[in-house]
C-alpha cells in the first residue's frame, strides 16, 4: 500500500463488476497483488495503468495474479486504478473484418452488460487501424468516447461511437 492520502488498494464487487483502485509501492516488477476468487477473470486480461508520467502494461490472470509486464516502472509505485473485470457470463464481441481473437490464455473478446454498464474485455490481432468491432445496441454510448488502451509497452487511442 502506498498509504498517506492514497490509502490502501481496494477492490469493490458490485452488480457482477469488480473494480480495483489505489496505489501500491516499493515492490519489484512482476507479481503486484492477487485478487480474491470472486473477482478473477475467465481469461488473461491486459490493462493500461499509470506509473507517474509513463504507462505500464499490467495483466490480470485467471488465478487472480496482478502482474507488471511492460512499460513504465521508473518510480517506486504503480496505480491499480483502471482494473475493471466482469467475471460472470459474457457474450462474444462481433469483430470487424480482418480482426480476430488473440486466443490462447487471452481467449476471445467479450462484452458484459450489468446494471447499465457495459464492460468490454479481450485482446484482438491481425487487423488494420479503423473499425475494430461492433458493440450491441444496448452497449453503445450516447456520444463518442475516447479510451486510452494498452498496446504492450505503449498506448493506443480507441474511439467508441
PDB file of C-alpha atoms in Angstrom:
ATOM      1  CA  UNK A   1       0.000   0.000   0.000  1.00  0.00           C
ATOM      2  CA  UNK A   2       1.202   3.491  -0.758  1.00  0.00           C
ATOM      3  CA  UNK A   3      -0.510   4.926   2.304  1.00  0.00           C
ATOM      4  CA  UNK A   4      -0.892   8.581   3.218  1.00  0.00           C
ATOM      5  CA  UNK A   5      -3.625  10.344   1.279  1.00  0.00           C
ATOM      6  CA  UNK A   6      -3.735   7.421  -1.174  1.00  0.00           C
ATOM      7  CA  UNK A   7      -4.674   4.856   1.461  1.00  0.00           C
ATOM      8  CA  UNK A   8      -4.558   1.143   0.651  1.00  0.00           C
ATOM      9  CA  UNK A   9      -5.554  -0.550  -2.594  1.00  0.00           C
ATOM     10  CA  UNK A  10      -9.112  -1.863  -2.600  1.00  0.00           C
ATOM     11  CA  UNK A  11     -11.495  -3.813  -4.768  1.00  0.00           C
ATOM     12  CA  UNK A  12     -15.260  -3.444  -4.993  1.00  0.00           C
ATOM     13  CA  UNK A  13     -17.583  -6.088  -6.411  1.00  0.00           C
ATOM     14  CA  UNK A  14     -20.983  -4.661  -7.265  1.00  0.00           C
ATOM     15  CA  UNK A  15     -23.587  -5.958  -9.718  1.00  0.00           C
ATOM     16  CA  UNK A  16     -21.115  -8.501 -11.076  1.00  0.00           C
ATOM     17  CA  UNK A  17     -18.384  -5.948 -11.861  1.00  0.00           C
ATOM     18  CA  UNK A  18     -15.107  -5.908  -9.942  1.00  0.00           C
ATOM     19  CA  UNK A  19     -13.264  -2.566  -9.772  1.00  0.00           C
ATOM     20  CA  UNK A  20      -9.736  -2.203  -8.354  1.00  0.00           C
ATOM     21  CA  UNK A  21      -8.424   1.147  -7.089  1.00  0.00           C
ATOM     22  CA  UNK A  22      -5.380   2.508  -5.303  1.00  0.00           C
ATOM     23  CA  UNK A  23      -1.609   2.761  -5.384  1.00  0.00           C
ATOM     24  CA  UNK A  24       1.000   0.226  -4.385  1.00  0.00           C
ATOM     25  CA  UNK A  25       4.685   0.976  -3.809  1.00  0.00           C
ATOM     26  CA  UNK A  26       8.146  -0.403  -3.280  1.00  0.00           C
ATOM     27  CA  UNK A  27       7.507  -3.759  -4.906  1.00  0.00           C
ATOM     28  CA  UNK A  28       9.558  -5.301  -7.642  1.00  0.00           C
ATOM     29  CA  UNK A  29       8.233  -5.633 -11.155  1.00  0.00           C
ATOM     30  CA  UNK A  30       6.341  -8.849 -11.742  1.00  0.00           C
ATOM     31  CA  UNK A  31       3.697 -10.007  -9.262  1.00  0.00           C
ATOM     32  CA  UNK A  32       1.961  -7.000  -7.685  1.00  0.00           C
ATOM     33  CA  UNK A  33      -1.112  -8.387  -5.919  1.00  0.00           C
ATOM     34  CA  UNK A  34      -3.738 -11.150  -6.034  1.00  0.00           C
ATOM     35  CA  UNK A  35      -7.489 -10.692  -6.485  1.00  0.00           C
ATOM     36  CA  UNK A  36      -9.974 -12.750  -4.458  1.00  0.00           C
ATOM     37  CA  UNK A  37     -11.730 -15.644  -6.216  1.00  0.00           C
ATOM     38  CA  UNK A  38     -14.957 -13.694  -6.895  1.00  0.00           C
ATOM     39  CA  UNK A  39     -13.027 -11.054  -8.915  1.00  0.00           C
ATOM     40  CA  UNK A  40     -10.942 -13.316 -11.129  1.00  0.00           C
ATOM     41  CA  UNK A  41     -11.385 -13.167 -14.905  1.00  0.00           C
ATOM     42  CA  UNK A  42     -12.142 -16.162 -17.122  1.00  0.00           C
ATOM     43  CA  UNK A  43      -9.197 -15.252 -19.397  1.00  0.00           C
ATOM     44  CA  UNK A  44      -5.984 -13.244 -19.094  1.00  0.00           C
ATOM     45  CA  UNK A  45      -6.706  -9.508 -19.346  1.00  0.00           C
ATOM     46  CA  UNK A  46      -4.390  -6.577 -20.144  1.00  0.00           C
ATOM     47  CA  UNK A  47      -4.714  -3.125 -18.559  1.00  0.00           C
ATOM     48  CA  UNK A  48      -3.060   0.229 -19.248  1.00  0.00           C
ATOM     49  CA  UNK A  49      -2.109   1.715 -15.857  1.00  0.00           C
ATOM     50  CA  UNK A  50      -0.281   4.785 -14.589  1.00  0.00           C
ATOM     51  CA  UNK A  51       3.320   4.997 -13.375  1.00  0.00           C
ATOM     52  CA  UNK A  52       3.539   8.779 -12.931  1.00  0.00           C
ATOM     53  CA  UNK A  53       4.461  10.122 -16.402  1.00  0.00           C
ATOM     54  CA  UNK A  54       4.602   6.723 -18.090  1.00  0.00           C
ATOM     55  CA  UNK A  55       2.213   3.925 -18.969  1.00  0.00           C
ATOM     56  CA  UNK A  56       2.515   0.385 -17.649  1.00  0.00           C
ATOM     57  CA  UNK A  57       1.067  -2.822 -19.017  1.00  0.00           C
ATOM     58  CA  UNK A  58      -0.405  -4.830 -16.153  1.00  0.00           C
ATOM     59  CA  UNK A  59      -2.073  -8.218 -16.712  1.00  0.00           C
ATOM     60  CA  UNK A  60      -4.658  -9.936 -14.543  1.00  0.00           C
ATOM     61  CA  UNK A  61      -4.562 -13.720 -14.853  1.00  0.00           C
ATOM     62  CA  UNK A  62      -7.265 -16.303 -14.199  1.00  0.00           C
ATOM     63  CA  UNK A  63      -5.678 -17.190 -10.845  1.00  0.00           C
ATOM     64  CA  UNK A  64      -6.141 -13.568  -9.742  1.00  0.00           C
ATOM     65  CA  UNK A  65      -2.468 -12.599 -10.024  1.00  0.00           C
ATOM     66  CA  UNK A  66      -1.948  -8.964 -10.987  1.00  0.00           C
ATOM     67  CA  UNK A  67       1.411  -8.726 -12.786  1.00  0.00           C
ATOM     68  CA  UNK A  68       3.515  -5.890 -14.249  1.00  0.00           C
ATOM     69  CA  UNK A  69       4.510  -6.938 -17.795  1.00  0.00           C
ATOM     70  CA  UNK A  70       5.911  -3.934 -19.701  1.00  0.00           C
ATOM     71  CA  UNK A  71       6.163  -0.178 -19.854  1.00  0.00           C
ATOM     72  CA  UNK A  72       6.842   2.274 -17.049  1.00  0.00           C
ATOM     73  CA  UNK A  73       8.441   1.128 -13.825  1.00  0.00           C
ATOM     74  CA  UNK A  74      10.788   4.036 -13.113  1.00  0.00           C
ATOM     75  CA  UNK A  75       9.026   5.058  -9.921  1.00  0.00           C
ATOM     76  CA  UNK A  76       8.542   3.136  -6.719  1.00  0.00           C
ATOM     77  CA  UNK A  77       4.760   2.912  -7.209  1.00  0.00           C
ATOM     78  CA  UNK A  78       2.045   1.971  -9.682  1.00  0.00           C
ATOM     79  CA  UNK A  79      -1.652   2.797  -9.750  1.00  0.00           C
ATOM     80  CA  UNK A  80      -4.033  -0.154  -9.885  1.00  0.00           C
ATOM     81  CA  UNK A  81      -6.961   2.161 -10.667  1.00  0.00           C
ATOM     82  CA  UNK A  82      -8.438   1.226 -14.016  1.00  0.00           C
ATOM     83  CA  UNK A  83      -8.640  -2.524 -13.485  1.00  0.00           C
ATOM     84  CA  UNK A  84     -12.272  -3.434 -14.161  1.00  0.00           C
ATOM     85  CA  UNK A  85     -13.376  -7.045 -14.572  1.00  0.00           C
ATOM     86  CA  UNK A  86     -16.726  -8.673 -15.234  1.00  0.00           C
ATOM     87  CA  UNK A  87     -16.095 -12.246 -14.053  1.00  0.00           C
ATOM     88  CA  UNK A  88     -19.509 -13.742 -14.865  1.00  0.00           C
ATOM     89  CA  UNK A  89     -21.370 -14.686 -18.029  1.00  0.00           C
ATOM     90  CA  UNK A  90     -20.072 -12.894 -21.100  1.00  0.00           C
ATOM     91  CA  UNK A  91     -21.188 -12.542 -24.705  1.00  0.00           C
ATOM     92  CA  UNK A  92     -18.934 -12.727 -27.762  1.00  0.00           C
ATOM     93  CA  UNK A  93     -17.973  -9.368 -29.277  1.00  0.00           C
ATOM     94  CA  UNK A  94     -18.542  -9.028 -33.037  1.00  0.00           C
ATOM     95  CA  UNK A  95     -15.178  -8.169 -34.653  1.00  0.00           C
ATOM     96  CA  UNK A  96     -14.703  -6.128 -37.818  1.00  0.00           C
ATOM     97  CA  UNK A  97     -13.238  -7.659 -40.967  1.00  0.00           C
ATOM     98  CA  UNK A  98      -9.573  -8.610 -40.605  1.00  0.00           C
ATOM     99  CA  UNK A  99      -9.573  -8.647 -36.807  1.00  0.00           C
ATOM    100  CA  UNK A 100      -9.509 -11.898 -34.871  1.00  0.00           C
ATOM    101  CA  UNK A 101      -9.339 -13.089 -31.287  1.00  0.00           C
ATOM    102  CA  UNK A 102      -5.784 -13.323 -29.965  1.00  0.00           C
ATOM    103  CA  UNK A 103      -6.667 -16.687 -28.427  1.00  0.00           C
ATOM    104  CA  UNK A 104      -4.594 -18.800 -26.070  1.00  0.00           C
ATOM    105  CA  UNK A 105      -4.755 -17.548 -22.480  1.00  0.00           C
ATOM    106  CA  UNK A 106      -6.331 -14.296 -23.757  1.00  0.00           C
ATOM    107  CA  UNK A 107      -9.384 -16.120 -25.120  1.00  0.00           C
ATOM    108  CA  UNK A 108     -11.924 -14.279 -27.262  1.00  0.00           C
ATOM    109  CA  UNK A 109     -13.083 -10.674 -26.864  1.00  0.00           C
ATOM    110  CA  UNK A 110     -16.349 -10.366 -24.970  1.00  0.00           C
ATOM    111  CA  UNK A 111     -18.753  -7.843 -23.525  1.00  0.00           C
ATOM    112  CA  UNK A 112     -20.994  -7.913 -20.474  1.00  0.00           C
ATOM    113  CA  UNK A 113     -23.878  -5.584 -19.677  1.00  0.00           C
ATOM    114  CA  UNK A 114     -24.668  -5.250 -15.970  1.00  0.00           C
ATOM    115  CA  UNK A 115     -26.850  -2.576 -14.359  1.00  0.00           C
ATOM    116  CA  UNK A 116     -26.471  -0.328 -17.406  1.00  0.00           C
ATOM    117  CA  UNK A 117     -22.666  -0.634 -17.516  1.00  0.00           C
ATOM    118  CA  UNK A 118     -21.003  -2.316 -20.480  1.00  0.00           C
ATOM    119  CA  UNK A 119     -17.632  -3.980 -19.841  1.00  0.00           C
ATOM    120  CA  UNK A 120     -15.584  -4.998 -22.900  1.00  0.00           C
ATOM    121  CA  UNK A 121     -12.728  -7.452 -22.305  1.00  0.00           C
ATOM    122  CA  UNK A 122     -10.204  -9.191 -24.503  1.00  0.00           C
ATOM    123  CA  UNK A 123      -7.316  -8.971 -26.920  1.00  0.00           C
ATOM    124  CA  UNK A 124      -7.522  -8.865 -30.723  1.00  0.00           C
ATOM    125  CA  UNK A 125      -4.925  -9.113 -33.506  1.00  0.00           C
ATOM    126  CA  UNK A 126      -4.200  -9.010 -37.247  1.00  0.00           C
ATOM    127  CA  UNK A 127      -6.440  -6.126 -38.252  1.00  0.00           C
ATOM    128  CA  UNK A 128      -5.645  -2.656 -39.510  1.00  0.00           C
ATOM    129  CA  UNK A 129      -6.469   0.687 -37.946  1.00  0.00           C
ATOM    130  CA  UNK A 130     -10.039   1.865 -38.155  1.00  0.00           C
ATOM    131  CA  UNK A 131     -13.103  -0.178 -37.301  1.00  0.00           C
ATOM    132  CA  UNK A 132     -12.223  -2.862 -34.711  1.00  0.00           C
ATOM    133  CA  UNK A 133     -15.553  -4.275 -33.530  1.00  0.00           C
ATOM    134  CA  UNK A 134     -19.264  -3.508 -33.233  1.00  0.00           C
ATOM    135  CA  UNK A 135     -20.920  -3.207 -29.843  1.00  0.00           C
ATOM    136  CA  UNK A 136     -24.510  -4.382 -29.474  1.00  0.00           C
ATOM    137  CA  UNK A 137     -27.072  -1.558 -29.401  1.00  0.00           C
ATOM    138  CA  UNK A 138     -27.559  -1.754 -25.619  1.00  0.00           C
ATOM    139  CA  UNK A 139     -23.806  -1.130 -25.075  1.00  0.00           C
ATOM    140  CA  UNK A 140     -23.380   1.827 -27.410  1.00  0.00           C
ATOM    141  CA  UNK A 141     -22.706   5.218 -25.802  1.00  0.00           C
ATOM    142  CA  UNK A 142     -24.918   8.252 -26.437  1.00  0.00           C
ATOM    143  CA  UNK A 143     -21.863  10.220 -27.620  1.00  0.00           C
ATOM    144  CA  UNK A 144     -18.393   9.422 -28.946  1.00  0.00           C
ATOM    145  CA  UNK A 145     -15.988   8.280 -26.198  1.00  0.00           C
ATOM    146  CA  UNK A 146     -12.181   8.068 -26.304  1.00  0.00           C
ATOM    147  CA  UNK A 147     -10.248   5.362 -24.449  1.00  0.00           C
ATOM    148  CA  UNK A 148      -6.508   5.062 -23.805  1.00  0.00           C
ATOM    149  CA  UNK A 149      -5.819   1.317 -24.231  1.00  0.00           C
ATOM    150  CA  UNK A 150      -2.705  -0.807 -23.921  1.00  0.00           C
ATOM    151  CA  UNK A 151      -0.541  -1.777 -26.875  1.00  0.00           C
ATOM    152  CA  UNK A 152       2.128  -3.745 -24.938  1.00  0.00           C
ATOM    153  CA  UNK A 153       4.530  -1.035 -23.696  1.00  0.00           C
ATOM    154  CA  UNK A 154       2.747   1.890 -25.385  1.00  0.00           C
ATOM    155  CA  UNK A 155      -0.818   3.120 -25.661  1.00  0.00           C
ATOM    156  CA  UNK A 156      -3.396   3.321 -28.420  1.00  0.00           C
ATOM    157  CA  UNK A 157      -6.357   5.638 -28.729  1.00  0.00           C
ATOM    158  CA  UNK A 158      -9.629   3.795 -29.325  1.00  0.00           C
ATOM    159  CA  UNK A 159     -12.823   5.727 -30.032  1.00  0.00           C
ATOM    160  CA  UNK A 160     -16.241   4.222 -29.349  1.00  0.00           C
ATOM    161  CA  UNK A 161     -19.275   5.706 -31.065  1.00  0.00           C
TER     162      UNK A 161
END
